[in-house]
CSV table of C-alpha atoms in Angstrom, one decimal:
chain,number,residue,atom,x,y,z
M,110,MET,CA,0.0,0.0,0.0
M,111,TYR,CA,1.1,3.6,-0.7
M,112,ILE,CA,0.0,6.6,1.2
M,113,ILE,CA,-0.2,9.9,-0.7
M,114,ALA,CA,-0.8,12.7,1.8
M,115,GLY,CA,-1.5,16.3,0.8
M,116,LEU,CA,-1.0,19.0,3.3
M,117,GLY,CA,-3.3,22.0,4.0
M,118,ASN,CA,-5.7,23.5,6.5
M,119,PRO,CA,-9.2,22.2,7.0
M,120,GLY,CA,-12.1,24.6,6.7
M,121,ILE,CA,-13.9,26.4,4.0
M,122,GLN,CA,-12.0,29.7,4.7
M,123,TYR,CA,-8.7,28.0,3.6
M,124,ALA,CA,-10.1,26.3,0.4
M,125,GLY,CA,-8.3,27.6,-2.6
M,126,THR,CA,-5.4,29.2,-0.8
M,127,ARG,CA,-1.8,28.8,-1.7
M,128,HIS,CA,-1.2,26.8,1.5
M,129,ASN,CA,-3.7,24.2,0.5
M,130,MET,CA,-2.0,23.0,-2.7
M,131,GLY,CA,-1.4,19.6,-1.1
M,132,PHE,CA,-5.1,19.1,-0.6
M,133,ASN,CA,-5.8,20.2,-4.2
M,134,VAL,CA,-3.4,17.7,-5.7
M,135,VAL,CA,-4.9,14.9,-3.6
M,136,THR,CA,-8.4,15.9,-4.7
M,137,ARG,CA,-7.2,15.8,-8.3
M,138,ILE,CA,-5.8,12.3,-7.8
M,139,ALA,CA,-9.0,11.2,-6.3
M,140,ASP,CA,-10.9,12.6,-9.3
M,141,ASP,CA,-8.5,10.9,-11.8
M,142,TYR,CA,-8.9,7.5,-10.1
M,143,ASN,CA,-12.5,7.6,-9.1
M,144,MET,CA,-11.9,7.6,-5.3
M,145,GLN,CA,-14.2,9.3,-2.8
M,146,ILE,CA,-12.6,11.3,0.0
M,147,THR,CA,-15.2,10.3,2.6
M,148,ILE,CA,-13.3,8.2,5.2
M,149,ARG,CA,-12.3,9.8,8.5
M,150,GLU,CA,-9.5,8.1,10.2
M,151,HIS,CA,-6.2,8.9,12.0
M,152,LYS,CA,-7.0,12.7,12.1
M,153,ALA,CA,-7.4,12.8,8.3
M,154,LEU,CA,-10.0,12.7,5.5
M,155,CYS,CA,-9.1,9.8,3.3
M,156,ALA,CA,-9.9,7.8,0.2
M,157,LYS,CA,-8.9,4.2,-0.6
M,158,GLY,CA,-8.5,2.9,-4.1
M,159,PHE,CA,-6.0,1.8,-6.8
M,160,ILE,CA,-3.6,3.5,-9.1
M,161,GLU,CA,-2.3,1.2,-11.8
M,162,GLY,CA,-3.1,-1.8,-9.8
M,163,GLN,CA,-1.4,-0.6,-6.6
M,164,LYS,CA,-3.5,-0.1,-3.4
M,165,VAL,CA,-3.4,3.6,-2.4
M,166,LEU,CA,-4.6,5.6,0.6
M,167,LEU,CA,-5.1,9.3,-0.2
M,168,ALA,CA,-5.0,11.5,3.0
M,169,MET,CA,-5.6,15.1,3.9
M,170,PRO,CA,-4.6,15.6,7.5
M,171,GLN,CA,-7.2,17.7,9.4
M,172,THR,CA,-4.8,18.7,12.2
M,173,TYR,CA,-4.0,22.1,10.5
M,174,MET,CA,-0.7,22.4,8.7
M,175,ASN,CA,1.7,22.8,11.6
M,176,LEU,CA,0.6,19.5,13.2
M,177,SER,CA,0.3,17.4,10.0
M,178,GLY,CA,2.9,14.9,11.3
M,179,GLN,CA,0.5,13.6,14.0
M,180,SER,CA,-1.9,12.3,11.3
M,181,ILE,CA,0.9,11.1,9.0
M,182,ARG,CA,2.6,9.2,11.8
M,183,GLU,CA,-0.7,7.5,12.8
M,184,LEU,CA,-1.3,6.5,9.2
M,185,VAL,CA,2.2,5.2,8.6
M,186,ASN,CA,2.1,3.2,11.9
M,187,TYR,CA,-1.4,1.8,11.4
M,188,TYR,CA,-0.8,0.6,7.8
M,189,LYS,CA,2.8,-0.5,8.6
M,190,ILE,CA,4.3,1.1,5.6
M,191,ASP,CA,8.0,2.1,5.1
M,192,PRO,CA,7.9,5.9,4.6
M,193,ARG,CA,11.1,5.8,2.6
M,194,THR,CA,9.4,3.8,-0.2
M,195,ARG,CA,5.6,4.0,0.3
M,196,LEU,CA,4.8,7.6,1.3
M,197,MET,CA,4.4,10.7,-0.7
M,198,VAL,CA,3.8,14.1,1.0
M,199,ILE,CA,2.6,17.0,-1.2
M,200,TYR,CA,2.9,20.6,0.0
M,201,ASP,CA,3.3,24.2,-1.1
M,202,ASP,CA,6.6,25.9,-1.5
M,203,ILE,CA,7.0,29.7,-1.6
M,204,SER,CA,10.5,29.6,-3.0
M,205,MET,CA,9.4,28.2,-6.3
M,206,ASP,CA,7.5,29.8,-9.2
M,207,VAL,CA,3.7,29.2,-9.4
M,208,GLY,CA,2.9,25.8,-10.8
M,209,ARG,CA,6.4,24.3,-10.7
M,210,ILE,CA,6.8,20.8,-9.2
M,211,ARG,CA,9.9,19.5,-7.5
M,212,MET,CA,10.2,15.9,-6.1
M,213,ARG,CA,12.7,14.8,-3.5
M,214,ALA,CA,13.5,11.5,-1.8
M,215,LYS,CA,14.4,13.1,1.5
M,216,GLY,CA,15.7,16.3,3.0
M,217,SER,CA,15.2,19.1,5.4
M,218,ALA,CA,12.0,20.9,6.0
M,219,GLY,CA,13.3,24.0,4.3
M,220,GLY,CA,11.3,26.2,6.7
M,221,HIS,CA,8.0,24.5,6.0
M,222,ASN,CA,6.3,24.0,9.4
M,223,GLY,CA,4.1,21.1,8.2
M,224,ILE,CA,7.2,19.2,7.0
M,225,LYS,CA,9.1,20.1,10.2
M,226,ASN,CA,6.3,18.4,12.2
M,227,ILE,CA,6.3,15.3,10.0
M,228,ILE,CA,10.0,14.9,10.4
M,229,ALA,CA,9.7,15.3,14.2
M,230,GLU,CA,6.8,12.8,14.3
M,231,LEU,CA,8.3,10.2,12.0
M,232,LYS,CA,11.8,10.8,13.5
M,233,THR,CA,13.3,10.8,10.0
M,234,ASP,CA,13.6,13.1,7.0
M,235,GLU,CA,13.7,10.1,4.7
M,236,PHE,CA,10.4,10.2,2.9
M,237,PRO,CA,9.5,11.2,-0.6
M,238,ARG,CA,7.8,14.6,-1.1
M,239,MET,CA,6.5,16.8,-3.8
M,240,LYS,CA,6.9,20.5,-3.5
M,241,VAL,CA,4.4,22.6,-5.5
M,242,GLY,CA,5.5,26.2,-6.3
M,243,VAL,CA,3.0,28.8,-5.2
M,244,GLY,CA,5.1,31.9,-5.9
M,245,LYS,CA,7.4,34.0,-3.9
M,246,ASN,CA,6.1,36.3,-1.2
M,247,PRO,CA,5.9,39.8,-2.6
M,248,GLU,CA,8.2,42.3,-0.9
M,249,GLY,CA,6.6,44.0,2.0
M,250,ARG,CA,3.7,41.5,2.3
M,251,GLU,CA,3.4,39.4,5.4
M,252,LEU,CA,4.1,35.7,4.7
M,253,THR,CA,0.9,34.5,6.4
M,254,SER,CA,-1.1,36.8,4.1
M,255,HIS,CA,0.7,35.4,1.1
M,256,VAL,CA,0.3,31.7,1.8
M,257,LEU,CA,-3.3,32.1,3.0
M,258,GLY,CA,-4.1,34.3,0.0
M,259,ARG,CA,-5.6,33.1,-3.3
M,260,PHE,CA,-4.2,32.9,-6.8
M,261,SER,CA,-4.9,35.4,-9.5
M,262,ASP,CA,-6.8,34.3,-12.6
M,263,SER,CA,-3.7,33.8,-14.6
M,264,GLU,CA,-2.1,31.9,-11.8
M,265,ASN,CA,-5.2,29.7,-11.5
M,266,GLU,CA,-4.8,28.6,-15.1
M,267,ILE,CA,-1.2,27.6,-14.4
M,268,MET,CA,-2.2,25.7,-11.3
M,269,ARG,CA,-5.0,23.8,-13.1
M,270,LYS,CA,-2.3,22.4,-15.4
M,271,MET,CA,0.0,21.7,-12.4
M,272,LEU,CA,-2.8,19.6,-10.8
M,273,ALA,CA,-2.8,17.2,-13.8
M,274,ARG,CA,1.0,17.1,-13.8
M,275,GLY,CA,1.0,16.5,-10.0
M,276,SER,CA,-1.4,13.6,-10.3
M,277,ASP,CA,0.7,12.1,-13.1
M,278,ALA,CA,3.9,12.5,-11.0
M,279,CYS,CA,2.3,10.5,-8.1
M,280,ARG,CA,1.3,7.8,-10.6
M,281,ASP,CA,4.8,7.6,-11.9
M,282,TYR,CA,6.2,7.5,-8.3
M,283,ILE,CA,4.1,4.5,-7.7
M,284,LEU,CA,5.0,2.8,-11.0
M,285,TYR,CA,8.7,3.6,-11.2
M,286,GLY,CA,9.9,4.9,-7.9
M,287,ILE,CA,11.1,8.3,-6.6
M,288,ASP,CA,14.3,8.4,-8.7
M,289,GLU,CA,12.5,8.0,-12.0
M,290,ALA,CA,9.7,10.3,-10.9
M,291,MET,CA,12.3,13.0,-10.1
M,292,ASN,CA,14.0,12.6,-13.5
M,293,ARG,CA,10.6,13.0,-15.2
M,294,TYR,CA,9.2,16.0,-13.2
M,295,ASN,CA,12.1,18.0,-11.8
M,296,ASN,CA,12.9,20.0,-15.0
């Protein structure tokens, strides 16, 4: 089984914000593979199904971004998966241009509080992740306002294309592993 977890904040007030791109990619994957995100377990909204014959659990932690690791740890432990080879965490990145994807096999949190918490809860930084570029914080704007802000119309068009690419990247991770997925999507 694979766990694909998208990070974000629960609640209608956060829907469509830059910080919820992990939720958006997971929702696109669910749509692409006819999964219903209706299961509540381990502090997450989840869906179960198959991608290319492989059993997959999609998860959107409901703990708010900064405590995402609580839910991820519970899921990893309950389903007894190896996070190094069976987990994918998807989250927003303000250091990358809007719509850009970058996958990594492991690494630091890079200042992202959700990833910091996952590393602390799993006690390792060795888990695959997909960063989704949401654009740099404009000079003089408070960071919170930026990540909890919404995309412009032109950015929304870019992000719609990114959602399809993000879904494909997760499929390729499952089919070919993180190294091949990085080769295909990190350019």
